[in-house]
Amino acid sequence: MGAIARAAANNITTSGVFTSSAIANSSVTGITVLANASDGITLISSQTASNSASISFTSGLTSTYKAYKFVFSNIHARTDAVQFQFNMSTDGGSNYNVTKTTTFFRSYADEAGTDSGLVYVSSGDLAQSTSFQRILNDNGSGADEAGNGTLILFNPSSTTYVKHFISNLTINNYADYNANDFVAGYGNTTSAINAIQFQMTSGNFDGTIYLYGIK
């Protein structure tokens, strides 16, 4: 039992209530990793783009977890009408060129309430292509135009199976539409995926990306 856990345990009453001395500066600041035991999610790292061309995660994708979740917060393009996209690497980030097959669909509605729908976006698909995969279309440079959402990569360290992923991001885009973009597919490689890169199709972007491991 660690020192923090032992100190806390020694300050629990017979009724299961913490005494006032159980929580102190040392018992809080001494915590270096905070995980939710109920869902097995652990924050591994985060990176913030500030007028950046790309963000690359070249560490953290290991055999420790069977799935990895990227969380995107306020992804904001510096250029209108560009697409947020990603690619994967099997050589630690020297090359981002994994062959992928994917599917893309979106729901949308405009701010005026006059246009809405659910569409298959064939231009967002890849068919055994090494190109970057779009996961958020029609990013804009306005202050109220930013995207948020998640991407889950399954078992990237496997050397037996291809690497499946699924993403869901929402945006208020450059044309004053709210859109919800869904992408799923797989990287057609049995080599381990050990790096991933995010960028716009053109220009720079802002925003924070968090990497979590899922047990």
mmCIF file of C-alpha atoms in Angstrom:
data_model
loop_
_atom_site.group_PDB
_atom_site.id
_atom_site.type_symbol
_atom_site.label_atom_id
_atom_site.label_comp_id
_atom_site.label_asym_id
_atom_site.label_seq_id
_atom_site.Cartn_x
_atom_site.Cartn_y
_atom_site.Cartn_z
ATOM 1 C CA MET A 1 0.000 0.000 0.000
ATOM 2 C CA GLY A 2 1.384 3.445 -0.943
ATOM 3 C CA ALA A 3 1.993 6.197 1.581
ATOM 4 C CA ILE A 4 -0.936 8.288 0.364
ATOM 5 C CA ALA A 5 -3.384 5.368 0.457
ATOM 6 C CA ARG A 6 -2.092 4.264 3.892
ATOM 7 C CA ALA A 7 -2.487 7.743 5.339
ATOM 8 C CA ALA A 8 -6.034 7.970 4.018
ATOM 9 C CA ALA A 9 -6.958 4.511 5.305
ATOM 10 C CA ASN A 10 -5.721 5.401 8.786
ATOM 11 C CA ASN A 11 -8.128 8.329 8.853
ATOM 12 C CA ILE A 12 -11.357 6.511 8.019
ATOM 13 C CA THR A 13 -13.811 6.183 10.882
ATOM 14 C CA THR A 14 -15.685 2.979 11.713
ATOM 15 C CA SER A 15 -18.688 4.382 9.844
ATOM 16 C CA GLY A 16 -16.631 4.761 6.675
ATOM 17 C CA VAL A 17 -16.278 8.566 6.809
ATOM 18 C CA PHE A 18 -12.973 10.380 6.271
ATOM 19 C CA THR A 19 -11.746 12.441 9.202
ATOM 20 C CA SER A 20 -10.735 16.061 8.537
ATOM 21 C CA SER A 21 -7.041 15.111 8.774
ATOM 22 C CA ALA A 22 -7.345 12.607 5.920
ATOM 23 C CA ILE A 23 -7.190 15.316 3.260
ATOM 24 C CA ALA A 24 -4.177 17.612 3.445
ATOM 25 C CA ASN A 25 -1.897 19.383 1.002
ATOM 26 C CA SER A 26 0.563 16.487 0.945
ATOM 27 C CA SER A 27 -2.123 13.889 0.273
ATOM 28 C CA VAL A 28 -3.481 15.859 -2.681
ATOM 29 C CA THR A 29 -0.319 17.229 -4.308
ATOM 30 C CA GLY A 30 1.365 13.854 -3.964
ATOM 31 C CA ILE A 31 -1.000 12.347 -6.555
ATOM 32 C CA THR A 32 0.726 12.181 -9.966
ATOM 33 C CA VAL A 33 -1.750 10.025 -11.915
ATOM 34 C CA LEU A 34 -5.511 10.252 -11.574
ATOM 35 C CA ALA A 35 -7.583 7.498 -13.197
ATOM 36 C CA ASN A 36 -11.230 6.590 -13.084
ATOM 37 C CA ALA A 37 -11.218 3.041 -11.784
ATOM 38 C CA SER A 38 -14.785 2.427 -12.898
ATOM 39 C CA ASP A 39 -14.101 2.903 -16.613
ATOM 40 C CA GLY A 40 -10.352 2.231 -16.771
ATOM 41 C CA ILE A 41 -9.458 5.466 -18.588
ATOM 42 C CA THR A 42 -6.061 7.041 -17.893
ATOM 43 C CA LEU A 43 -4.774 10.345 -19.244
ATOM 44 C CA ILE A 44 -1.422 9.706 -20.922
ATOM 45 C CA SER A 45 -0.557 13.100 -22.405
ATOM 46 C CA SER A 46 -1.930 16.207 -24.066
ATOM 47 C CA GLN A 47 -0.681 18.693 -26.627
ATOM 48 C CA THR A 48 -1.905 22.177 -27.481
ATOM 49 C CA ALA A 49 -1.656 23.676 -30.954
ATOM 50 C CA SER A 50 -1.162 27.439 -31.205
ATOM 51 C CA ASN A 51 -1.097 28.439 -34.857
ATOM 52 C CA SER A 52 0.556 25.059 -35.474
ATOM 53 C CA ALA A 53 0.897 23.148 -38.732
ATOM 54 C CA SER A 54 0.424 19.766 -37.047
ATOM 55 C CA ILE A 55 0.431 17.843 -33.778
ATOM 56 C CA SER A 56 2.144 14.456 -33.579
ATOM 57 C CA PHE A 57 1.934 11.850 -30.814
ATOM 58 C CA THR A 58 5.134 9.823 -31.152
ATOM 59 C CA SER A 59 4.991 8.196 -27.718
ATOM 60 C CA GLY A 60 2.264 6.661 -25.579
ATOM 61 C CA LEU A 61 0.841 4.220 -28.132
ATOM 62 C CA THR A 62 2.110 0.955 -26.665
ATOM 63 C CA SER A 63 0.840 -2.477 -25.702
ATOM 64 C CA THR A 64 -0.153 -1.148 -22.253
ATOM 65 C CA TYR A 65 -3.732 -0.498 -23.392
ATOM 66 C CA LYS A 66 -6.021 -2.265 -25.863
ATOM 67 C CA ALA A 67 -7.597 0.997 -27.029
ATOM 68 C CA TYR A 68 -6.559 4.636 -27.141
ATOM 69 C CA LYS A 69 -8.903 7.606 -27.116
ATOM 70 C CA PHE A 70 -8.046 11.042 -28.504
ATOM 71 C CA VAL A 71 -10.222 13.891 -27.253
ATOM 72 C CA PHE A 72 -10.283 17.110 -29.296
ATOM 73 C CA SER A 73 -11.049 20.417 -27.588
ATOM 74 C CA ASN A 74 -11.765 23.589 -29.590
ATOM 75 C CA ILE A 75 -9.974 22.618 -32.788
ATOM 76 C CA HIS A 76 -9.923 25.935 -34.650
ATOM 77 C CA ALA A 77 -8.579 26.457 -38.161
ATOM 78 C CA ARG A 78 -6.668 29.582 -39.148
ATOM 79 C CA THR A 79 -8.019 29.184 -42.719
ATOM 80 C CA ASP A 80 -11.611 28.904 -43.955
ATOM 81 C CA ALA A 81 -13.059 25.787 -45.596
ATOM 82 C CA VAL A 82 -10.356 23.304 -44.614
ATOM 83 C CA GLN A 83 -10.585 19.760 -43.289
ATOM 84 C CA PHE A 84 -9.130 18.333 -40.054
ATOM 85 C CA GLN A 85 -7.400 15.017 -40.715
ATOM 86 C CA PHE A 86 -5.019 12.388 -39.364
ATOM 87 C CA ASN A 87 -2.636 9.653 -40.410
ATOM 88 C CA MET A 88 -0.810 6.846 -38.655
ATOM 89 C CA SER A 89 2.777 5.645 -38.573
ATOM 90 C CA THR A 90 4.497 2.294 -38.054
ATOM 91 C CA ASP A 91 8.010 3.764 -37.793
ATOM 92 C CA GLY A 92 7.737 6.158 -34.855
ATOM 93 C CA GLY A 93 6.645 9.118 -36.945
ATOM 94 C CA SER A 94 9.263 9.087 -39.701
ATOM 95 C CA ASN A 95 6.426 8.484 -42.170
ATOM 96 C CA TYR A 96 2.651 8.908 -41.826
ATOM 97 C CA ASN A 97 1.423 6.720 -44.666
ATOM 98 C CA VAL A 98 -0.588 3.750 -43.392
ATOM 99 C CA THR A 99 -2.973 2.296 -46.002
ATOM 100 C CA LYS A 100 -6.597 2.885 -44.966
ATOM 101 C CA THR A 101 -10.150 1.992 -45.987
ATOM 102 C CA THR A 102 -12.839 4.181 -44.422
ATOM 103 C CA THR A 103 -16.406 5.465 -44.527
ATOM 104 C CA PHE A 104 -17.699 8.975 -43.706
ATOM 105 C CA PHE A 105 -21.193 10.326 -43.000
ATOM 106 C CA ARG A 106 -22.561 13.444 -41.333
ATOM 107 C CA SER A 107 -25.689 15.033 -39.943
ATOM 108 C CA TYR A 108 -26.137 18.797 -40.299
ATOM 109 C CA ALA A 109 -28.450 21.753 -39.702
ATOM 110 C CA ASP A 110 -28.029 25.436 -40.510
ATOM 111 C CA GLU A 111 -28.388 28.280 -38.019
ATOM 112 C CA ALA A 112 -31.488 29.599 -39.814
ATOM 113 C CA GLY A 113 -33.299 26.297 -39.298
ATOM 114 C CA THR A 114 -34.075 25.978 -43.016
ATOM 115 C CA ASP A 115 -31.740 23.153 -44.049
ATOM 116 C CA SER A 116 -30.850 19.861 -42.395
ATOM 117 C CA GLY A 117 -30.068 16.288 -43.294
ATOM 118 C CA LEU A 118 -28.049 13.107 -42.929
ATOM 119 C CA VAL A 119 -25.669 12.334 -45.799
ATOM 120 C CA TYR A 120 -23.008 9.873 -46.863
ATOM 121 C CA VAL A 121 -19.854 11.852 -47.698
ATOM 122 C CA SER A 122 -18.173 9.890 -50.463
ATOM 123 C CA SER A 123 -15.444 12.515 -50.843
ATOM 124 C CA GLY A 124 -14.356 11.760 -47.277
ATOM 125 C CA ASP A 125 -13.828 8.049 -47.894
ATOM 126 C CA LEU A 126 -10.533 6.336 -48.545
ATOM 127 C CA ALA A 127 -10.186 3.059 -50.450
ATOM 128 C CA GLN A 128 -6.815 1.466 -49.725
ATOM 129 C CA SER A 129 -5.160 4.868 -49.691
ATOM 130 C CA THR A 130 -2.156 6.158 -47.752
ATOM 131 C CA SER A 131 -3.569 9.707 -47.726
ATOM 132 C CA PHE A 132 -4.536 11.508 -44.527
ATOM 133 C CA GLN A 133 -8.075 10.683 -43.387
ATOM 134 C CA ARG A 134 -10.511 13.568 -42.890
ATOM 135 C CA ILE A 135 -12.425 13.463 -39.609
ATOM 136 C CA LEU A 136 -13.924 16.981 -39.534
ATOM 137 C CA ASN A 137 -15.012 18.843 -42.656
ATOM 138 C CA ASP A 138 -15.538 22.561 -43.334
ATOM 139 C CA ASN A 139 -13.520 24.068 -40.513
ATOM 140 C CA GLY A 140 -13.634 27.853 -40.372
ATOM 141 C CA SER A 141 -11.443 30.645 -39.038
ATOM 142 C CA GLY A 142 -14.217 32.581 -37.245
ATOM 143 C CA ALA A 143 -14.128 32.940 -33.472
ATOM 144 C CA ASP A 144 -17.309 30.856 -33.137
ATOM 145 C CA GLU A 145 -16.104 28.121 -35.506
ATOM 146 C CA ALA A 146 -14.377 25.251 -33.716
ATOM 147 C CA GLY A 147 -14.649 21.476 -33.546
ATOM 148 C CA ASN A 148 -14.773 19.042 -30.637
ATOM 149 C CA GLY A 149 -15.023 15.267 -30.350
ATOM 150 C CA THR A 150 -13.194 11.967 -30.086
ATOM 151 C CA LEU A 151 -11.277 9.338 -32.027
ATOM 152 C CA ILE A 152 -10.711 5.797 -30.714
ATOM 153 C CA LEU A 153 -7.905 3.612 -32.085
ATOM 154 C CA PHE A 154 -8.223 -0.070 -31.213
ATOM 155 C CA ASN A 155 -5.302 -2.330 -30.297
ATOM 156 C CA PRO A 156 -2.640 -0.370 -32.200
ATOM 157 C CA SER A 157 0.206 -2.581 -30.967
ATOM 158 C CA SER A 158 -1.220 -5.766 -32.467
ATOM 159 C CA THR A 159 1.042 -7.524 -34.951
ATOM 160 C CA THR A 160 -1.773 -9.896 -35.965
ATOM 161 C CA TYR A 161 -4.760 -7.736 -36.892
ATOM 162 C CA VAL A 162 -5.473 -4.557 -38.878
ATOM 163 C CA LYS A 163 -6.038 -1.369 -36.859
ATOM 164 C CA HIS A 164 -9.668 -0.251 -36.580
ATOM 165 C CA PHE A 165 -10.707 3.253 -35.560
ATOM 166 C CA ILE A 166 -13.892 5.276 -35.156
ATOM 167 C CA SER A 167 -14.334 9.041 -34.721
ATOM 168 C CA ASN A 168 -17.158 11.441 -33.952
ATOM 169 C CA LEU A 169 -16.642 15.211 -34.031
ATOM 170 C CA THR A 170 -19.024 18.145 -34.112
ATOM 171 C CA ILE A 171 -18.450 21.653 -35.443
ATOM 172 C CA ASN A 172 -20.048 25.014 -36.081
ATOM 173 C CA ASN A 173 -18.516 25.411 -39.522
ATOM 174 C CA TYR A 174 -17.501 28.272 -41.795
ATOM 175 C CA ALA A 175 -20.901 28.235 -43.581
ATOM 176 C CA ASP A 176 -22.888 28.680 -40.317
ATOM 177 C CA TYR A 177 -23.947 25.044 -40.134
ATOM 178 C CA ASN A 178 -23.689 22.752 -37.146
ATOM 179 C CA ALA A 179 -22.432 19.383 -38.348
ATOM 180 C CA ASN A 180 -21.716 16.056 -36.678
ATOM 181 C CA ASP A 181 -19.122 14.031 -38.595
ATOM 182 C CA PHE A 182 -18.775 10.250 -38.204
ATOM 183 C CA VAL A 183 -15.832 8.292 -39.619
ATOM 184 C CA ALA A 184 -14.893 4.639 -39.220
ATOM 185 C CA GLY A 185 -12.360 2.416 -40.897
ATOM 186 C CA TYR A 186 -9.128 0.539 -40.516
ATOM 187 C CA GLY A 187 -5.431 0.892 -41.143
ATOM 188 C CA ASN A 188 -4.597 -2.088 -43.319
ATOM 189 C CA THR A 189 -1.396 -3.125 -41.616
ATOM 190 C CA THR A 190 -0.407 -5.870 -39.194
ATOM 191 C CA SER A 191 2.567 -3.803 -38.053
ATOM 192 C CA ALA A 192 2.189 -1.954 -34.760
ATOM 193 C CA ILE A 193 0.956 1.634 -34.990
ATOM 194 C CA ASN A 194 3.235 3.723 -32.766
ATOM 195 C CA ALA A 195 2.613 7.334 -33.822
ATOM 196 C CA ILE A 196 -0.245 9.480 -35.101
ATOM 197 C CA GLN A 197 -0.374 12.969 -36.600
ATOM 198 C CA PHE A 198 -3.192 15.547 -36.862
ATOM 199 C CA GLN A 199 -3.335 18.519 -39.242
ATOM 200 C CA MET A 200 -5.557 20.611 -41.490
ATOM 201 C CA THR A 201 -5.624 20.045 -45.237
ATOM 202 C CA SER A 202 -4.193 23.559 -45.517
ATOM 203 C CA GLY A 203 -2.943 26.142 -43.057
ATOM 204 C CA ASN A 204 -2.445 26.064 -39.306
ATOM 205 C CA PHE A 205 -4.770 25.452 -36.375
ATOM 206 C CA ASP A 206 -5.304 25.897 -32.633
ATOM 207 C CA GLY A 207 -6.729 23.549 -30.025
ATOM 208 C CA THR A 208 -5.864 20.872 -27.509
ATOM 209 C CA ILE A 209 -5.707 17.115 -28.068
ATOM 210 C CA TYR A 210 -5.729 14.683 -25.149
ATOM 211 C CA LEU A 211 -4.536 11.072 -25.352
ATOM 212 C CA TYR A 212 -6.129 8.508 -23.013
ATOM 213 C CA GLY A 213 -5.463 4.813 -22.566
ATOM 214 C CA ILE A 214 -8.462 2.526 -22.092
ATOM 215 C CA LYS A 215 -8.121 -0.780 -20.234
#
